[in-house]
Amino acid sequence: QVQLVESGGGSAQAGGSLRLSCAASGISYDRKCMGWLRRKTASEREGVASIATEGVRPVYTDSVSERFTISLDIDRKILYLQMNNLKPEDSGMYYCAAVVPCPRKSIERLRYPSEYNYWGQGTQVTVSS
């Protein structure tokens, strides 16, 4: 049973930082494909950052590429999203997600919410100006 549990959301001022964590369990495959996605108010989920364990460069949506960093601690099975220089438009519900098993496709596919088959419950991020 795959389980993804997020933590670390909360409130921040514009220009501040937050770090999200996602504890993953039940993923028995060596190759892992995971990502952070978000849903802003009254909008569809969008991919924020994605990573795979074969060592390819992570992918980011353009609006966060210079400010957010995704990383995966394989030993501890925790996915992180370090968010710096936060902006009010970063506010939303952030979800950790995984593709299990992960097929050998381009990591670019991980930008799309439809690729993921396991999701966490989400953690709220609110950035005030």
PDB file of N, CA, C and O in Angstrom, residues 13-76:
ATOM      1  N   GLN A  13       5.364  35.174   4.834  1.00  0.00           N
ATOM      2  CA  GLN A  13       5.340  36.476   4.193  1.00  0.00           C
ATOM      3  C   GLN A  13       6.001  36.370   2.826  1.00  0.00           C
ATOM      4  O   GLN A  13       6.861  35.499   2.599  1.00  0.00           O
ATOM      5  N   ALA A  14       5.617  37.247   1.943  1.00  0.00           N
ATOM      6  CA  ALA A  14       6.287  37.304   0.637  1.00  0.00           C
ATOM      7  C   ALA A  14       7.779  37.511   0.853  1.00  0.00           C
ATOM      8  O   ALA A  14       8.189  38.313   1.700  1.00  0.00           O
ATOM      9  N   GLY A  15       8.568  36.751   0.105  1.00  0.00           N
ATOM     10  CA  GLY A  15      10.008  36.788   0.269  1.00  0.00           C
ATOM     11  C   GLY A  15      10.546  35.768   1.247  1.00  0.00           C
ATOM     12  O   GLY A  15      11.764  35.549   1.331  1.00  0.00           O
ATOM     13  N   GLY A  16       9.664  35.131   1.995  1.00  0.00           N
ATOM     14  CA  GLY A  16      10.066  34.135   2.976  1.00  0.00           C
ATOM     15  C   GLY A  16      10.246  32.757   2.371  1.00  0.00           C
ATOM     16  O   GLY A  16      10.193  32.586   1.139  1.00  0.00           O
ATOM     17  N   SER A  17      10.456  31.786   3.250  1.00  0.00           N
ATOM     18  CA  SER A  17      10.724  30.417   2.810  1.00  0.00           C
ATOM     19  C   SER A  17       9.894  29.417   3.596  1.00  0.00           C
ATOM     20  O   SER A  17       9.540  29.654   4.752  1.00  0.00           O
ATOM     21  N   LEU A  18       9.610  28.310   2.959  1.00  0.00           N
ATOM     22  CA  LEU A  18       9.006  27.155   3.606  1.00  0.00           C
ATOM     23  C   LEU A  18       9.630  25.904   2.998  1.00  0.00           C
ATOM     24  O   LEU A  18      10.064  25.921   1.838  1.00  0.00           O
ATOM     25  N   ARG A  19       9.664  24.820   3.774  1.00  0.00           N
ATOM     26  CA  ARG A  19      10.098  23.546   3.226  1.00  0.00           C
ATOM     27  C   ARG A  19       9.010  22.511   3.458  1.00  0.00           C
ATOM     28  O   ARG A  19       8.605  22.269   4.604  1.00  0.00           O
ATOM     29  N   LEU A  20       8.556  21.931   2.376  1.00  0.00           N
ATOM     30  CA  LEU A  20       7.566  20.855   2.445  1.00  0.00           C
ATOM     31  C   LEU A  20       8.286  19.508   2.459  1.00  0.00           C
ATOM     32  O   LEU A  20       9.322  19.337   1.805  1.00  0.00           O
ATOM     33  N   SER A  21       7.707  18.572   3.196  1.00  0.00           N
ATOM     34  CA  SER A  21       8.229  17.205   3.244  1.00  0.00           C
ATOM     35  C   SER A  21       7.122  16.233   2.906  1.00  0.00           C
ATOM     36  O   SER A  21       5.950  16.503   3.184  1.00  0.00           O
ATOM     37  N   CYS A  22       7.501  15.130   2.332  1.00  0.00           N
ATOM     38  CA  CYS A  22       6.538  14.070   2.007  1.00  0.00           C
ATOM     39  C   CYS A  22       7.166  12.739   2.373  1.00  0.00           C
ATOM     40  O   CYS A  22       8.149  12.320   1.744  1.00  0.00           O
ATOM     41  N   ALA A  23       6.614  12.093   3.381  1.00  0.00           N
ATOM     42  CA  ALA A  23       7.083  10.777   3.785  1.00  0.00           C
ATOM     43  C   ALA A  23       6.394   9.725   2.930  1.00  0.00           C
ATOM     44  O   ALA A  23       5.157   9.644   2.920  1.00  0.00           O
ATOM     45  N   ALA A  24       7.189   8.949   2.210  1.00  0.00           N
ATOM     46  CA  ALA A  24       6.652   7.942   1.291  1.00  0.00           C
ATOM     47  C   ALA A  24       6.872   6.547   1.858  1.00  0.00           C
ATOM     48  O   ALA A  24       7.944   6.239   2.370  1.00  0.00           O
ATOM     49  N   SER A  25       5.864   5.714   1.764  1.00  0.00           N
ATOM     50  CA  SER A  25       6.001   4.324   2.178  1.00  0.00           C
ATOM     51  C   SER A  25       5.279   3.433   1.184  1.00  0.00           C
ATOM     52  O   SER A  25       4.382   3.886   0.463  1.00  0.00           O
ATOM     53  N   GLY A  26       5.704   2.172   1.124  1.00  0.00           N
ATOM     54  CA  GLY A  26       5.039   1.217   0.272  1.00  0.00           C
ATOM     55  C   GLY A  26       5.474   1.220  -1.181  1.00  0.00           C
ATOM     56  O   GLY A  26       4.908   0.498  -1.995  1.00  0.00           O
ATOM     57  N   ILE A  27       6.488   2.023  -1.523  1.00  0.00           N
ATOM     58  CA  ILE A  27       6.995   2.024  -2.904  1.00  0.00           C
ATOM     59  C   ILE A  27       8.182   1.075  -2.950  1.00  0.00           C
ATOM     60  O   ILE A  27       9.278   1.415  -2.493  1.00  0.00           O
ATOM     61  N   SER A  28       7.963  -0.118  -3.489  1.00  0.00           N
ATOM     62  CA  SER A  28       8.993  -1.145  -3.441  1.00  0.00           C
ATOM     63  C   SER A  28       9.913  -1.133  -4.650  1.00  0.00           C
ATOM     64  O   SER A  28      10.930  -1.801  -4.665  1.00  0.00           O
ATOM     65  N   TYR A  29       9.596  -0.399  -5.684  1.00  0.00           N
ATOM     66  CA  TYR A  29      10.411  -0.371  -6.886  1.00  0.00           C
ATOM     67  C   TYR A  29      11.632   0.516  -6.684  1.00  0.00           C
ATOM     68  O   TYR A  29      11.562   1.553  -6.035  1.00  0.00           O
ATOM     69  N   ASP A  30      12.747   0.129  -7.276  1.00  0.00           N
ATOM     70  CA  ASP A  30      13.956   0.934  -7.152  1.00  0.00           C
ATOM     71  C   ASP A  30      13.811   2.274  -7.855  1.00  0.00           C
ATOM     72  O   ASP A  30      14.273   3.295  -7.379  1.00  0.00           O
ATOM     73  N   ARG A  31      13.167   2.279  -8.988  1.00  0.00           N
ATOM     74  CA  ARG A  31      13.009   3.511  -9.763  1.00  0.00           C
ATOM     75  C   ARG A  31      11.787   4.252  -9.248  1.00  0.00           C
ATOM     76  O   ARG A  31      10.696   3.707  -9.196  1.00  0.00           O
ATOM     77  N   LYS A  32      12.002   5.479  -8.866  1.00  0.00           N
ATOM     78  CA  LYS A  32      10.921   6.284  -8.295  1.00  0.00           C
ATOM     79  C   LYS A  32      10.744   7.560  -9.090  1.00  0.00           C
ATOM     80  O   LYS A  32      11.727   8.219  -9.455  1.00  0.00           O
ATOM     81  N   CYS A  33       9.503   7.895  -9.328  1.00  0.00           N
ATOM     82  CA  CYS A  33       9.149   9.138 -10.001  1.00  0.00           C
ATOM     83  C   CYS A  33       8.149   9.854  -9.111  1.00  0.00           C
ATOM     84  O   CYS A  33       7.069   9.310  -8.848  1.00  0.00           O
ATOM     85  N   MET A  34       8.506  11.027  -8.668  1.00  0.00           N
ATOM     86  CA  MET A  34       7.658  11.744  -7.719  1.00  0.00           C
ATOM     87  C   MET A  34       7.628  13.222  -8.059  1.00  0.00           C
ATOM     88  O   MET A  34       8.494  13.735  -8.770  1.00  0.00           O
ATOM     89  N   GLY A  35       6.638  13.888  -7.525  1.00  0.00           N
ATOM     90  CA  GLY A  35       6.524  15.299  -7.810  1.00  0.00           C
ATOM     91  C   GLY A  35       5.707  16.043  -6.775  1.00  0.00           C
ATOM     92  O   GLY A  35       5.046  15.440  -5.926  1.00  0.00           O
ATOM     93  N   TRP A  36       5.791  17.324  -6.859  1.00  0.00           N
ATOM     94  CA  TRP A  36       4.943  18.244  -6.093  1.00  0.00           C
ATOM     95  C   TRP A  36       4.034  18.966  -7.087  1.00  0.00           C
ATOM     96  O   TRP A  36       4.511  19.473  -8.114  1.00  0.00           O
ATOM     97  N   LEU A  37       2.771  18.978  -6.771  1.00  0.00           N
ATOM     98  CA  LEU A  37       1.780  19.658  -7.595  1.00  0.00           C
ATOM     99  C   LEU A  37       0.958  20.536  -6.681  1.00  0.00           C
ATOM    100  O   LEU A  37       0.949  20.344  -5.462  1.00  0.00           O
ATOM    101  N   ARG A  38       0.282  21.515  -7.246  1.00  0.00           N
ATOM    102  CA  ARG A  38      -0.507  22.413  -6.408  1.00  0.00           C
ATOM    103  C   ARG A  38      -1.813  22.750  -7.096  1.00  0.00           C
ATOM    104  O   ARG A  38      -1.950  22.682  -8.317  1.00  0.00           O
ATOM    105  N   ARG A  39      -2.759  23.089  -6.241  1.00  0.00           N
ATOM    106  CA  ARG A  39      -4.039  23.583  -6.734  1.00  0.00           C
ATOM    107  C   ARG A  39      -4.282  24.940  -6.109  1.00  0.00           C
ATOM    108  O   ARG A  39      -4.383  25.049  -4.882  1.00  0.00           O
ATOM    109  N   LYS A  40      -4.346  25.935  -6.964  1.00  0.00           N
ATOM    110  CA  LYS A  40      -4.694  27.270  -6.491  1.00  0.00           C
ATOM    111  C   LYS A  40      -6.209  27.383  -6.440  1.00  0.00           C
ATOM    112  O   LYS A  40      -6.910  26.511  -6.944  1.00  0.00           O
ATOM    113  N   THR A  41      -6.719  28.449  -5.855  1.00  0.00           N
ATOM    114  CA  THR A  41      -8.150  28.610  -5.690  1.00  0.00           C
ATOM    115  C   THR A  41      -8.853  28.495  -7.026  1.00  0.00           C
ATOM    116  O   THR A  41      -8.489  29.148  -7.986  1.00  0.00           O
ATOM    117  N   ALA A  42      -9.872  27.645  -7.082  1.00  0.00           N
ATOM    118  CA  ALA A  42     -10.727  27.505  -8.264  1.00  0.00           C
ATOM    119  C   ALA A  42      -9.930  27.259  -9.543  1.00  0.00           C
ATOM    120  O   ALA A  42     -10.194  27.857 -10.575  1.00  0.00           O
ATOM    121  N   SER A  43      -8.944  26.389  -9.462  1.00  0.00           N
ATOM    122  CA  SER A  43      -8.180  26.086 -10.672  1.00  0.00           C
ATOM    123  C   SER A  43      -7.809  24.608 -10.670  1.00  0.00           C
ATOM    124  O   SER A  43      -8.003  23.899  -9.691  1.00  0.00           O
ATOM    125  N   GLU A  44      -7.282  24.158 -11.773  1.00  0.00           N
ATOM    126  CA  GLU A  44      -6.836  22.784 -11.872  1.00  0.00           C
ATOM    127  C   GLU A  44      -5.504  22.593 -11.156  1.00  0.00           C
ATOM    128  O   GLU A  44      -4.773  23.562 -10.921  1.00  0.00           O
ATOM    129  N   ARG A  45      -5.190  21.348 -10.826  1.00  0.00           N
ATOM    130  CA  ARG A  45      -3.862  21.055 -10.280  1.00  0.00           C
ATOM    131  C   ARG A  45      -2.822  21.301 -11.362  1.00  0.00           C
ATOM    132  O   ARG A  45      -3.054  21.022 -12.537  1.00  0.00           O
ATOM    133  N   GLU A  46      -1.678  21.795 -10.933  1.00  0.00           N
ATOM    134  CA  GLU A  46      -0.590  22.019 -11.871  1.00  0.00           C
ATOM    135  C   GLU A  46       0.700  21.444 -11.297  1.00  0.00           C
ATOM    136  O   GLU A  46       0.900  21.444 -10.088  1.00  0.00           O
ATOM    137  N   GLY A  47       1.535  20.970 -12.172  1.00  0.00           N
ATOM    138  CA  GLY A  47       2.822  20.462 -11.740  1.00  0.00           C
ATOM    139  C   GLY A  47       3.720  21.601 -11.316  1.00  0.00           C
ATOM    140  O   GLY A  47       3.797  22.626 -11.990  1.00  0.00           O
ATOM    141  N   VAL A  48       4.395  21.443 -10.190  1.00  0.00           N
ATOM    142  CA  VAL A  48       5.327  22.442  -9.686  1.00  0.00           C
ATOM    143  C   VAL A  48       6.765  21.974  -9.915  1.00  0.00           C
ATOM    144  O   VAL A  48       7.576  22.701 -10.464  1.00  0.00           O
ATOM    145  N   ALA A  49       7.072  20.763  -9.468  1.00  0.00           N
ATOM    146  CA  ALA A  49       8.430  20.230  -9.596  1.00  0.00           C
ATOM    147  C   ALA A  49       8.357  18.712  -9.571  1.00  0.00           C
ATOM    148  O   ALA A  49       7.539  18.143  -8.854  1.00  0.00           O
ATOM    149  N   SER A  50       9.231  18.077 -10.351  1.00  0.00           N
ATOM    150  CA  SER A  50       9.217  16.622 -10.442  1.00  0.00           C
ATOM    151  C   SER A  50      10.638  16.095 -10.461  1.00  0.00           C
ATOM    152  O   SER A  50      11.555  16.770 -10.941  1.00  0.00           O
ATOM    153  N   ILE A  51      10.785  14.854  -9.989  1.00  0.00           N
ATOM    154  CA  ILE A  51      12.108  14.257  -9.886  1.00  0.00           C
ATOM    155  C   ILE A  51      11.998  12.759 -10.107  1.00  0.00           C
ATOM    156  O   ILE A  51      10.965  12.150  -9.803  1.00  0.00           O
ATOM    157  N   ALA A  52      13.068  12.184 -10.665  1.00  0.00           N
ATOM    158  CA  ALA A  52      13.141  10.744 -10.840  1.00  0.00           C
ATOM    159  C   ALA A  52      14.497  10.258 -10.345  1.00  0.00           C
ATOM    160  O   ALA A  52      15.451  11.031 -10.306  1.00  0.00           O
ATOM    161  N   THR A  53      14.603   8.993  -9.977  1.00  0.00           N
ATOM    162  CA  THR A  53      15.795   8.501  -9.313  1.00  0.00           C
ATOM    163  C   THR A  53      16.923   8.100 -10.251  1.00  0.00           C
ATOM    164  O   THR A  53      17.958   7.682  -9.788  1.00  0.00           O
ATOM    165  N   GLU A  54      16.725   8.234 -11.575  1.00  0.00           N
ATOM    166  CA  GLU A  54      17.819   7.831 -12.464  1.00  0.00           C
ATOM    167  C   GLU A  54      18.848   8.919 -12.662  1.00  0.00           C
ATOM    168  O   GLU A  54      19.733   8.786 -13.478  1.00  0.00           O
ATOM    169  N   GLY A  55      18.738  10.024 -11.923  1.00  0.00           N
ATOM    170  CA  GLY A  55      19.772  11.039 -11.965  1.00  0.00           C
ATOM    171  C   GLY A  55      19.576  12.111 -13.004  1.00  0.00           C
ATOM    172  O   GLY A  55      20.457  12.955 -13.180  1.00  0.00           O
ATOM    173  N   VAL A  56      18.472  12.129 -13.708  1.00  0.00           N
ATOM    174  CA  VAL A  56      18.229  13.214 -14.653  1.00  0.00           C
ATOM    175  C   VAL A  56      17.866  14.473 -13.878  1.00  0.00           C
ATOM    176  O   VAL A  56      17.459  14.425 -12.724  1.00  0.00           O
ATOM    177  N   ARG A  57      18.055  15.595 -14.537  1.00  0.00           N
ATOM    178  CA  ARG A  57      17.780  16.871 -13.891  1.00  0.00           C
ATOM    179  C   ARG A  57      16.285  17.003 -13.587  1.00  0.00           C
ATOM    180  O   ARG A  57      15.458  16.714 -14.428  1.00  0.00           O
ATOM    181  N   PRO A  58      15.910  17.454 -12.385  1.00  0.00           N
ATOM    182  CA  PRO A  58      14.493  17.669 -12.085  1.00  0.00           C
ATOM    183  C   PRO A  58      13.886  18.715 -13.018  1.00  0.00           C
ATOM    184  O   PRO A  58      14.611  19.521 -13.612  1.00  0.00           O
ATOM    185  N   VAL A  59      12.586  18.693 -13.125  1.00  0.00           N
ATOM    186  CA  VAL A  59      11.900  19.688 -13.938  1.00  0.00           C
ATOM    187  C   VAL A  59      11.021  20.551 -13.041  1.00  0.00           C
ATOM    188  O   VAL A  59      10.488  20.092 -12.032  1.00  0.00           O
ATOM    189  N   TYR A  60      10.885  21.818 -13.431  1.00  0.00           N
ATOM    190  CA  TYR A  60      10.118  22.793 -12.668  1.00  0.00           C
ATOM    191  C   TYR A  60       9.200  23.558 -13.607  1.00  0.00           C
ATOM    192  O   TYR A  60       9.550  23.783 -14.774  1.00  0.00           O
ATOM    193  N   THR A  61       8.067  23.985 -13.084  1.00  0.00           N
ATOM    194  CA  THR A  61       7.282  24.921 -13.847  1.00  0.00           C
ATOM    195  C   THR A  61       8.018  26.260 -13.863  1.00  0.00           C
ATOM    196  O   THR A  61       8.753  26.590 -12.911  1.00  0.00           O
ATOM    197  N   ASP A  62       7.826  27.020 -14.928  1.00  0.00           N
ATOM    198  CA  ASP A  62       8.651  28.218 -15.138  1.00  0.00           C
ATOM    199  C   ASP A  62       8.574  29.203 -13.982  1.00  0.00           C
ATOM    200  O   ASP A  62       9.576  29.832 -13.619  1.00  0.00           O
ATOM    201  N   SER A  63       7.405  29.332 -13.370  1.00  0.00           N
ATOM    202  CA  SER A  63       7.220  30.373 -12.353  1.00  0.00           C
ATOM    203  C   SER A  63       7.997  30.098 -11.063  1.00  0.00           C
ATOM    204  O   SER A  63       8.146  30.999 -10.239  1.00  0.00           O
ATOM    205  N   VAL A  64       8.506  28.864 -10.884  1.00  0.00           N
ATOM    206  CA  VAL A  64       9.225  28.551  -9.651  1.00  0.00           C
ATOM    207  C   VAL A  64      10.658  28.119  -9.890  1.00  0.00           C
ATOM    208  O   VAL A  64      11.401  27.861  -8.929  1.00  0.00           O
ATOM    209  N   SER A  65      11.086  28.028 -11.118  1.00  0.00           N
ATOM    210  CA  SER A  65      12.363  27.379 -11.436  1.00  0.00           C
ATOM    211  C   SER A  65      13.572  28.029 -10.778  1.00  0.00           C
ATOM    212  O   SER A  65      14.577  27.370 -10.550  1.00  0.00           O
ATOM    213  N   GLU A  66      13.524  29.295 -10.480  1.00  0.00           N
ATOM    214  CA  GLU A  66      14.668  29.969  -9.854  1.00  0.00           C
ATOM    215  C   GLU A  66      14.518  30.078  -8.348  1.00  0.00           C
ATOM    216  O   GLU A  66      15.405  30.591  -7.671  1.00  0.00           O
ATOM    217  N   ARG A  67      13.410  29.552  -7.802  1.00  0.00           N
ATOM    218  CA  ARG A  67      13.118  29.764  -6.386  1.00  0.00           C
ATOM    219  C   ARG A  67      12.893  28.474  -5.597  1.00  0.00           C
ATOM    220  O   ARG A  67      13.144  28.447  -4.391  1.00  0.00           O
ATOM    221  N   PHE A  68      12.428  27.436  -6.233  1.00  0.00           N
ATOM    222  CA  PHE A  68      12.100  26.181  -5.559  1.00  0.00           C
ATOM    223  C   PHE A  68      13.120  25.107  -5.928  1.00  0.00           C
ATOM    224  O   PHE A  68      13.656  25.097  -7.037  1.00  0.00           O
ATOM    225  N   THR A  69      13.349  24.196  -4.981  1.00  0.00           N
ATOM    226  CA  THR A  69      14.239  23.066  -5.228  1.00  0.00           C
ATOM    227  C   THR A  69      13.589  21.788  -4.715  1.00  0.00           C
ATOM    228  O   THR A  69      13.214  21.703  -3.542  1.00  0.00           O
ATOM    229  N   ILE A  70      13.475  20.810  -5.598  1.00  0.00           N
ATOM    230  CA  ILE A  70      12.943  19.509  -5.207  1.00  0.00           C
ATOM    231  C   ILE A  70      14.108  18.552  -4.969  1.00  0.00           C
ATOM    232  O   ILE A  70      15.128  18.607  -5.665  1.00  0.00           O
ATOM    233  N   SER A  71      13.965  17.700  -3.966  1.00  0.00           N
ATOM    234  CA  SER A  71      15.003  16.715  -3.702  1.00  0.00           C
ATOM    235  C   SER A  71      14.372  15.471  -3.094  1.00  0.00           C
ATOM    236  O   SER A  71      13.282  15.543  -2.524  1.00  0.00           O
ATOM    237  N   LEU A  72      15.070  14.361  -3.232  1.00  0.00           N
ATOM    238  CA  LEU A  72      14.566  13.086  -2.738  1.00  0.00           C
ATOM    239  C   LEU A  72      15.640  12.403  -1.916  1.00  0.00           C
ATOM    240  O   LEU A  72      16.732  12.126  -2.429  1.00  0.00           O
ATOM    241  N   ASP A  73      15.342  12.184  -0.638  1.00  0.00           N
ATOM    242  CA  ASP A  73      16.238  11.403   0.228  1.00  0.00           C
ATOM    243  C   ASP A  73      15.817   9.949   0.086  1.00  0.00           C
ATOM    244  O   ASP A  73      14.834   9.515   0.692  1.00  0.00           O
ATOM    245  N   ILE A  74      16.584   9.205  -0.712  1.00  0.00           N
ATOM    246  CA  ILE A  74      16.190   7.836  -1.031  1.00  0.00           C
ATOM    247  C   ILE A  74      16.232   6.944   0.202  1.00  0.00           C
ATOM    248  O   ILE A  74      15.337   6.116   0.415  1.00  0.00           O
ATOM    249  N   ASP A  75      17.225   7.120   1.035  1.00  0.00           N
ATOM    250  CA  ASP A  75      17.373   6.254   2.202  1.00  0.00           C
ATOM    251  C   ASP A  75      16.230   6.467   3.198  1.00  0.00           C
ATOM    252  O   ASP A  75      15.693   5.502   3.760  1.00  0.00           O
ATOM    253  N   ARG A  76      15.884   7.740   3.420  1.00  0.00           N
ATOM    254  CA  ARG A  76      14.823   8.038   4.381  1.00  0.00           C
ATOM    255  C   ARG A  76      13.441   8.029   3.738  1.00  0.00           C
ATOM    256  O   ARG A  76      12.438   8.127   4.419  1.00  0.00           O
TER     257      ARG A  76
END
